[in-house]
Amino acid sequence: MVMTVDQLLAGPRGRRLALEFALWTEQRDALDGPCPVAIAVSHAAHRLDGAGRARAYTARGWMIGRRRGRALQVPEVTPDEVATQLDSLVQRTAGVDSPDIAAQLTVLDHAVANARYWQEPDGEDRLAAVPAVLVSLEHWAARLLPHAAWWSSGCDHATQHLVRWPPPDASSDGPGDPVARLATWRAEIDADESRARAEVPSDIHAPYSGQWWSMPPHGLCVTTRMLGALGPAGLWLVEDSFGHERAATVAVEVPEDLRVLEIRGSEDWAEICRRWPVEVTAHKRHDWYRATGRNGRWVVPDWTLLAREYDGVHLSVAGYLSTAGTAIDVDGEAASVIAGWDPDSTWWFTPRVRASGPALPWRLDDGHWHPST
């Protein structure tokens, strides 16, 4: 089932996606001409950015930054004015071609790459959450979603590929020993929480940052689906990327009988946190308070226990867009956050998922991944 507009716009990454889609549409149709919506968004976002950062987005034909040592004067543009610009763009681009899979990956890449769970939302994320702008983004979400049914689908066993980033990381290949890696992670979580209780400042506003992520531990096999000539989704959709421009991908064999737990939204995440909780309040609360505004008790799933019942866990693109970065209520007292988990990734708890072919090199060129010969 295709996700709804309300589901997409419920999450900060989904709202950012709708905004990025509008900006992409304007840039595509403008060719080398002016992009008034992009300019309005940049000015309004600059005013809303909690860090007050200067920014430069020359790829869209506009810039905010410094000139000759002096801060450039940023015109004051209100969110209402941005909403008006977005509505006007809807009318100007009515009847344009539907976004193909390459366009979807481009705007998804922007939405994913700008996720940050260790500090306050950036200006664009804040702008996309303003009610007037949110109403305008409904039009853009409605235009995009009918062509993105794969976002809601589960793990595609037949097309899974892993991505190797330089330098080569053999730990991502499997088979390895996932049981041992999970046990090590569980001991590390307990040690980190105990240490943080003793050493981390109790003031929620203290300048402390720690381990803000919540996905299964590094060192397990992680795969995503193949998207035809564009390569695996894992090439495109990377949170907190190191900016790699080269990679290699390898097809993996996934036995049909493997049990994969699907995370399709907040209810699925809350359920696994209720069934298998691990306390992480002391060492995550400062980061997650800044990211979500919630101050309270925090938990994450105990992957060692979940792995006793499932061979893997998959976060759909729809689940990511609607949920990542939000404070997900678990039991009325504790909450959790999906953070650091790339959309469409499946993390495997079994050595039965194995590489089944040679490594294929890829290169990033002009914003797109291409096979490298």
Short mmCIF file of C-alpha atoms in Angstrom, two decimals:
data_model
loop_
_atom_site.label_atom_id
_atom_site.label_comp_id
_atom_site.label_asym_id
_atom_site.label_seq_id
_atom_site.Cartn_x
_atom_site.Cartn_y
_atom_site.Cartn_z
CA MET A 1 0.00 0.00 0.00
CA VAL A 2 1.37 3.44 -0.97
CA MET A 3 1.94 5.73 1.99
CA THR A 4 -0.44 8.66 2.41
CA VAL A 5 0.30 12.36 2.33
CA ASP A 6 -0.39 12.61 6.06
CA GLN A 7 2.03 9.77 6.79
CA LEU A 8 4.78 11.33 4.73
CA LEU A 9 4.41 14.76 6.29
CA ALA A 10 4.25 13.34 9.83
CA GLY A 11 8.03 12.96 9.93
CA PRO A 12 10.79 15.55 9.57
CA ARG A 13 12.51 13.57 6.81
CA GLY A 14 9.26 13.23 4.90
CA ARG A 15 8.56 16.96 5.17
CA ARG A 16 12.09 17.73 4.02
CA LEU A 17 11.61 15.35 1.10
CA ALA A 18 8.49 17.21 -0.06
CA LEU A 19 10.36 20.51 0.16
CA GLU A 20 13.36 19.11 -1.73
CA PHE A 21 11.02 17.78 -4.43
CA ALA A 22 9.56 21.25 -4.93
CA LEU A 23 13.04 22.77 -5.20
CA TRP A 24 14.18 20.03 -7.58
CA THR A 25 11.14 20.65 -9.79
CA GLU A 26 11.84 24.37 -9.93
CA GLN A 27 15.49 23.87 -10.76
CA ARG A 28 14.71 21.33 -13.48
CA ASP A 29 12.20 23.61 -15.18
CA ALA A 30 14.23 26.80 -14.72
CA LEU A 31 17.28 25.45 -16.57
CA ASP A 32 19.78 28.33 -16.11
CA GLY A 33 17.16 30.86 -15.11
CA PRO A 34 16.30 32.23 -11.65
CA CYS A 35 14.83 30.01 -8.92
CA PRO A 36 12.66 32.32 -6.78
CA VAL A 37 11.32 29.52 -4.57
CA ALA A 38 14.83 28.30 -3.77
CA ILE A 39 15.90 31.85 -2.93
CA ALA A 40 12.87 32.37 -0.67
CA VAL A 41 13.47 29.04 1.08
CA SER A 42 17.14 29.85 1.66
CA HIS A 43 16.35 33.24 3.18
CA ALA A 44 13.53 31.98 5.40
CA ALA A 45 15.53 28.93 6.51
CA HIS A 46 18.53 31.08 7.37
CA ARG A 47 16.36 33.10 9.74
CA LEU A 48 14.96 29.96 11.36
CA ASP A 49 18.23 28.06 11.71
CA GLY A 50 18.96 27.58 15.40
CA ALA A 51 22.70 27.78 14.79
CA GLY A 52 22.43 30.90 12.63
CA ARG A 53 24.75 29.30 10.08
CA ALA A 54 25.70 30.94 6.81
CA ARG A 55 25.23 28.58 3.90
CA ALA A 56 26.13 28.29 0.26
CA TYR A 57 24.08 26.26 -2.21
CA THR A 58 25.63 27.33 -5.49
CA ALA A 59 24.32 24.20 -7.27
CA ARG A 60 20.87 25.79 -7.15
CA GLY A 61 22.12 29.09 -8.50
CA TRP A 62 22.02 31.08 -5.27
CA MET A 63 24.30 31.70 -2.33
CA ILE A 64 24.35 32.98 1.21
CA GLY A 65 27.72 33.42 2.84
CA ARG A 66 30.42 36.00 3.44
CA ARG A 67 31.96 38.51 1.10
CA ARG A 68 35.21 40.35 1.86
CA GLY A 69 35.01 39.43 5.53
CA ARG A 70 31.53 40.86 6.05
CA ALA A 71 28.36 38.86 6.57
CA LEU A 72 25.99 39.20 3.65
CA GLN A 73 22.67 40.79 4.48
CA VAL A 74 19.96 38.14 4.29
CA PRO A 75 16.56 39.49 3.24
CA GLU A 76 13.79 38.71 5.67
CA VAL A 77 11.39 36.25 4.09
CA THR A 78 8.53 34.82 6.15
CA PRO A 79 7.24 31.24 6.04
CA ASP A 80 3.94 32.59 4.71
CA GLU A 81 5.80 34.08 1.75
CA VAL A 82 7.52 30.75 1.14
CA ALA A 83 4.14 29.01 1.19
CA THR A 84 2.84 31.46 -1.41
CA GLN A 85 5.86 30.78 -3.61
CA LEU A 86 5.38 27.01 -3.28
CA ASP A 87 1.70 27.31 -4.23
CA SER A 88 2.60 29.41 -7.25
CA LEU A 89 5.17 26.82 -8.32
CA VAL A 90 2.48 24.12 -8.18
CA GLN A 91 0.44 26.08 -10.71
CA ARG A 92 3.40 26.86 -12.95
CA THR A 93 4.47 23.22 -13.16
CA ALA A 94 1.05 21.60 -13.51
CA GLY A 95 1.10 18.76 -16.00
CA VAL A 96 4.87 18.20 -15.90
CA ASP A 97 6.26 14.72 -16.27
CA SER A 98 5.98 12.38 -13.29
CA PRO A 99 9.18 11.95 -11.25
CA ASP A 100 11.05 8.84 -12.34
CA ILE A 101 13.11 6.63 -10.06
CA ALA A 102 16.25 8.73 -10.64
CA ALA A 103 14.41 11.89 -9.58
CA GLN A 104 13.05 10.12 -6.52
CA LEU A 105 16.53 9.03 -5.49
CA THR A 106 17.89 12.54 -5.99
CA VAL A 107 15.38 14.17 -3.66
CA LEU A 108 15.53 11.25 -1.23
CA ASP A 109 19.29 11.70 -1.11
CA HIS A 110 18.88 15.35 -0.12
CA ALA A 111 16.33 14.52 2.59
CA VAL A 112 18.45 11.69 4.02
CA ALA A 113 21.78 13.53 3.84
CA ASN A 114 20.43 16.44 5.89
CA ALA A 115 19.26 14.30 8.82
CA ARG A 116 21.00 15.17 12.09
CA TYR A 117 20.17 13.71 15.47
CA TRP A 118 22.93 15.28 17.54
CA GLN A 119 21.72 18.88 17.36
CA GLU A 120 18.67 20.99 16.67
CA PRO A 121 16.85 20.70 13.32
CA ASP A 122 18.31 22.92 10.61
CA GLY A 123 16.52 25.88 9.09
CA GLU A 124 14.96 23.96 6.21
CA ASP A 125 13.57 21.29 8.55
CA ARG A 126 12.13 24.01 10.79
CA LEU A 127 10.64 25.80 7.80
CA ALA A 128 8.99 22.64 6.47
CA ALA A 129 7.24 22.15 9.83
CA VAL A 130 5.65 25.62 9.91
CA PRO A 131 1.87 25.11 9.43
CA ALA A 132 1.51 27.42 6.43
CA VAL A 133 4.41 25.76 4.62
CA LEU A 134 3.19 22.31 5.63
CA VAL A 135 -0.14 22.94 3.94
CA SER A 136 1.66 23.91 0.74
CA LEU A 137 3.84 20.81 0.91
CA GLU A 138 0.70 18.65 0.77
CA HIS A 139 0.48 19.43 -2.95
CA TRP A 140 4.06 18.30 -3.52
CA ALA A 141 3.64 15.12 -1.48
CA ALA A 142 0.45 14.27 -3.40
CA ARG A 143 2.28 14.73 -6.71
CA LEU A 144 5.19 12.51 -5.69
CA LEU A 145 3.67 9.59 -3.77
CA PRO A 146 1.65 7.85 -6.52
CA HIS A 147 4.93 7.10 -8.31
CA ALA A 148 6.78 5.74 -5.26
CA ALA A 149 5.00 2.51 -4.33
CA TRP A 150 8.32 0.75 -3.69
CA TRP A 151 8.89 2.97 -0.64
CA SER A 152 6.26 0.98 1.27
CA SER A 153 7.44 -2.49 0.23
CA GLY A 154 9.22 -4.96 2.48
CA CYS A 155 12.65 -6.47 2.12
CA ASP A 156 13.10 -7.74 -1.44
CA HIS A 157 14.93 -11.01 -0.82
CA ALA A 158 15.73 -11.52 -4.52
CA THR A 159 17.68 -8.29 -5.19
CA GLN A 160 19.69 -7.57 -2.04
CA HIS A 161 23.15 -6.03 -2.43
CA LEU A 162 25.71 -4.79 0.04
CA VAL A 163 27.81 -1.67 -0.51
CA ARG A 164 31.52 -1.53 0.23
CA TRP A 165 32.84 1.96 0.84
CA PRO A 166 36.56 2.72 0.67
CA PRO A 167 38.65 1.63 2.37
CA PRO A 168 37.25 -1.89 1.98
CA ASP A 169 35.35 -3.00 5.06
CA ALA A 170 35.29 -6.77 5.13
CA SER A 171 33.10 -6.73 8.25
CA SER A 172 30.08 -5.83 6.11
CA ASP A 173 30.39 -8.91 3.94
CA GLY A 174 29.55 -11.68 6.35
CA PRO A 175 29.39 -14.46 7.18
CA GLY A 176 31.37 -13.51 10.30
CA ASP A 177 29.84 -14.23 13.66
CA PRO A 178 26.76 -12.05 14.17
CA VAL A 179 25.99 -13.67 17.53
CA ALA A 180 29.36 -12.61 18.90
CA ARG A 181 29.02 -9.10 17.43
CA LEU A 182 25.58 -8.68 19.00
CA ALA A 183 26.85 -9.87 22.37
CA THR A 184 29.72 -7.39 22.22
CA TRP A 185 27.29 -4.59 21.35
CA ARG A 186 25.06 -5.47 24.30
CA ALA A 187 28.00 -5.33 26.70
CA GLU A 188 29.12 -2.01 25.21
CA ILE A 189 25.65 -0.49 25.59
CA ASP A 190 25.54 -1.44 29.26
CA ALA A 191 29.04 -0.08 29.82
CA ASP A 192 28.25 3.19 28.02
CA GLU A 193 25.08 3.69 30.03
CA SER A 194 26.81 2.96 33.32
CA ARG A 195 29.67 5.32 32.48
CA ALA A 196 27.31 8.08 31.39
CA ARG A 197 25.33 7.86 34.63
CA ALA A 198 28.52 8.54 36.54
CA GLU A 199 30.22 11.05 34.28
CA VAL A 200 27.76 12.88 31.98
CA PRO A 201 26.33 16.20 33.22
CA SER A 202 22.78 15.99 34.55
CA ASP A 203 21.83 19.34 32.98
CA ILE A 204 19.94 18.52 29.78
CA HIS A 205 21.31 21.72 28.21
CA ALA A 206 24.94 20.80 28.89
CA PRO A 207 27.20 20.76 25.77
CA TYR A 208 27.51 16.98 25.73
CA SER A 209 27.19 14.71 22.72
CA GLY A 210 27.58 10.95 22.54
CA GLN A 211 26.21 7.99 20.62
CA TRP A 212 23.07 9.33 18.95
CA TRP A 213 22.35 6.36 16.65
CA SER A 214 19.91 3.50 17.32
CA MET A 215 20.29 0.99 14.49
CA PRO A 216 21.81 -2.49 15.01
CA PRO A 217 25.57 -2.60 15.59
CA HIS A 218 28.19 -2.01 12.93
CA GLY A 219 29.90 -5.20 11.85
CA LEU A 220 26.73 -6.98 10.78
CA CYS A 221 25.86 -7.57 7.13
CA VAL A 222 23.71 -4.69 5.82
CA THR A 223 21.98 -4.77 2.43
CA THR A 224 19.49 -2.82 0.30
CA ARG A 225 17.48 -3.61 -2.83
CA MET A 226 18.80 -3.19 -6.38
CA LEU A 227 17.15 -0.39 -8.38
CA GLY A 228 18.08 -1.47 -11.87
CA ALA A 229 20.74 0.52 -13.68
CA LEU A 230 20.84 3.06 -10.83
CA GLY A 231 22.39 0.49 -8.49
CA PRO A 232 21.41 -0.47 -4.94
CA ALA A 233 19.47 2.01 -2.81
CA GLY A 234 22.40 1.89 -0.38
CA LEU A 235 24.56 3.83 -2.82
CA TRP A 236 22.18 6.79 -2.71
CA LEU A 237 20.52 6.85 0.69
CA VAL A 238 23.21 7.39 3.32
CA GLU A 239 22.80 9.27 6.58
CA ASP A 240 25.85 11.11 7.94
CA SER A 241 27.76 10.30 4.75
CA PHE A 242 31.53 10.65 4.43
CA GLY A 243 31.06 11.97 0.90
CA HIS A 244 32.50 8.98 -0.92
CA GLU A 245 32.57 9.23 -4.71
CA ARG A 246 33.53 5.60 -5.33
CA ALA A 247 32.12 2.35 -4.01
CA ALA A 248 31.69 -1.32 -4.88
CA THR A 249 28.53 -3.38 -4.63
CA VAL A 250 28.08 -7.12 -4.25
CA ALA A 251 24.96 -9.21 -4.77
CA VAL A 252 24.05 -11.39 -1.79
CA GLU A 253 22.06 -14.59 -1.58
CA VAL A 254 19.16 -14.43 0.87
CA PRO A 255 17.52 -17.81 1.58
CA GLU A 256 13.74 -17.60 1.18
CA ASP A 257 13.07 -19.05 4.64
CA LEU A 258 14.81 -16.22 6.53
CA ARG A 259 12.50 -14.28 8.85
CA VAL A 260 12.69 -10.51 8.47
CA LEU A 261 10.99 -8.12 10.88
CA GLU A 262 9.52 -5.15 9.02
CA ILE A 263 9.60 -1.63 10.45
CA ARG A 264 6.95 0.32 8.53
CA GLY A 265 6.42 3.18 10.96
CA SER A 266 6.34 4.32 14.55
CA GLU A 267 4.04 1.58 15.81
CA ASP A 268 6.39 -1.16 14.63
CA TRP A 269 9.37 0.55 16.27
CA ALA A 270 7.46 1.15 19.50
CA GLU A 271 6.41 -2.50 19.61
CA ILE A 272 9.96 -3.88 19.38
CA CYS A 273 11.09 -1.36 22.00
CA ARG A 274 8.29 -2.54 24.29
CA ARG A 275 9.14 -6.22 23.78
CA TRP A 276 12.93 -5.92 23.95
CA PRO A 277 13.94 -2.62 25.62
CA VAL A 278 17.45 -1.45 26.52
CA GLU A 279 17.88 1.63 28.71
CA VAL A 280 19.98 4.35 27.02
CA THR A 281 18.77 7.51 28.78
CA ALA A 282 22.04 8.60 30.31
CA HIS A 283 24.17 8.48 27.17
CA LYS A 284 21.63 9.55 24.52
CA ARG A 285 19.32 12.03 26.23
CA HIS A 286 21.34 15.18 25.49
CA ASP A 287 21.50 14.49 21.75
CA TRP A 288 17.92 13.32 21.46
CA TYR A 289 16.65 16.27 23.48
CA ARG A 290 18.29 18.64 21.02
CA ALA A 291 16.92 16.68 18.06
CA THR A 292 13.34 16.20 19.30
CA GLY A 293 12.78 18.64 22.18
CA ARG A 294 11.77 15.77 24.50
CA ASN A 295 13.39 15.40 27.93
CA GLY A 296 12.71 12.04 29.54
CA ARG A 297 13.57 8.36 29.59
CA TRP A 298 14.89 6.72 26.40
CA VAL A 299 15.19 3.11 25.21
CA VAL A 300 16.32 1.27 22.07
CA PRO A 301 15.63 -2.31 20.94
CA ASP A 302 17.78 -5.07 22.39
CA TRP A 303 18.96 -6.58 19.11
CA THR A 304 20.45 -9.60 20.89
CA LEU A 305 16.96 -10.69 21.99
CA LEU A 306 15.24 -9.78 18.74
CA ALA A 307 17.83 -11.88 16.88
CA ARG A 308 16.60 -14.98 18.70
CA GLU A 309 13.30 -14.73 16.80
CA TYR A 310 14.27 -13.03 13.54
CA ASP A 311 17.08 -13.35 11.01
CA GLY A 312 17.00 -9.71 10.00
CA VAL A 313 15.23 -6.38 10.41
CA HIS A 314 14.24 -4.04 7.57
CA LEU A 315 13.30 -0.35 7.68
CA SER A 316 11.18 0.61 4.68
CA VAL A 317 11.66 3.95 2.97
CA ALA A 318 8.12 4.90 3.99
CA GLY A 319 8.81 3.93 7.61
CA TYR A 320 11.95 6.03 7.58
CA LEU A 321 10.33 9.11 6.05
CA SER A 322 7.34 9.08 8.40
CA THR A 323 9.22 8.25 11.59
CA ALA A 324 13.00 8.86 11.66
CA GLY A 325 14.02 11.67 13.96
CA THR A 326 10.76 11.81 15.93
CA ALA A 327 10.30 10.94 19.61
CA ILE A 328 8.34 7.68 19.43
CA ASP A 329 6.30 6.91 22.53
CA VAL A 330 6.93 3.39 23.79
CA ASP A 331 4.88 2.94 26.94
CA GLY A 332 3.77 6.37 28.13
CA GLU A 333 6.99 6.83 30.08
CA ALA A 334 9.86 5.90 27.78
CA ALA A 335 10.38 6.93 24.16
CA SER A 336 12.81 6.08 21.37
CA VAL A 337 14.22 7.52 18.14
CA ILE A 338 15.05 5.90 14.80
CA ALA A 339 18.42 7.51 14.09
CA GLY A 340 21.38 6.67 11.91
CA TRP A 341 19.52 4.00 9.95
CA ASP A 342 19.55 4.38 6.16
CA PRO A 343 16.15 3.80 4.50
CA ASP A 344 15.52 0.40 2.89
CA SER A 345 18.43 -1.15 4.83
CA THR A 346 18.14 -4.69 6.13
CA TRP A 347 20.47 -5.67 8.96
CA TRP A 348 21.14 -9.41 9.13
CA PHE A 349 21.61 -11.43 12.33
CA THR A 350 22.53 -14.65 10.52
CA PRO A 351 25.64 -15.87 8.66
CA ARG A 352 23.37 -17.46 6.02
CA VAL A 353 23.31 -14.21 4.01
CA ARG A 354 26.41 -14.46 1.82
CA ALA A 355 28.01 -12.68 -1.11
CA SER A 356 27.00 -14.45 -4.34
CA GLY A 357 28.94 -12.64 -7.04
CA PRO A 358 31.89 -10.41 -7.87
CA ALA A 359 32.21 -6.83 -6.67
CA LEU A 360 31.00 -4.20 -9.16
CA PRO A 361 32.74 -0.80 -8.95
CA TRP A 362 30.70 2.44 -9.07
CA ARG A 363 31.58 6.12 -9.33
CA LEU A 364 29.62 9.27 -8.47
CA ASP A 365 29.47 11.67 -11.41
CA ASP A 366 27.28 14.78 -11.67
CA GLY A 367 25.12 13.67 -8.77
CA HIS A 368 24.44 10.16 -10.10
CA TRP A 369 26.06 6.79 -9.51
CA HIS A 370 27.35 4.96 -12.58
CA PRO A 371 29.08 1.60 -13.06
CA SER A 372 32.81 2.17 -13.28
CA THR A 373 34.75 0.16 -15.82
#
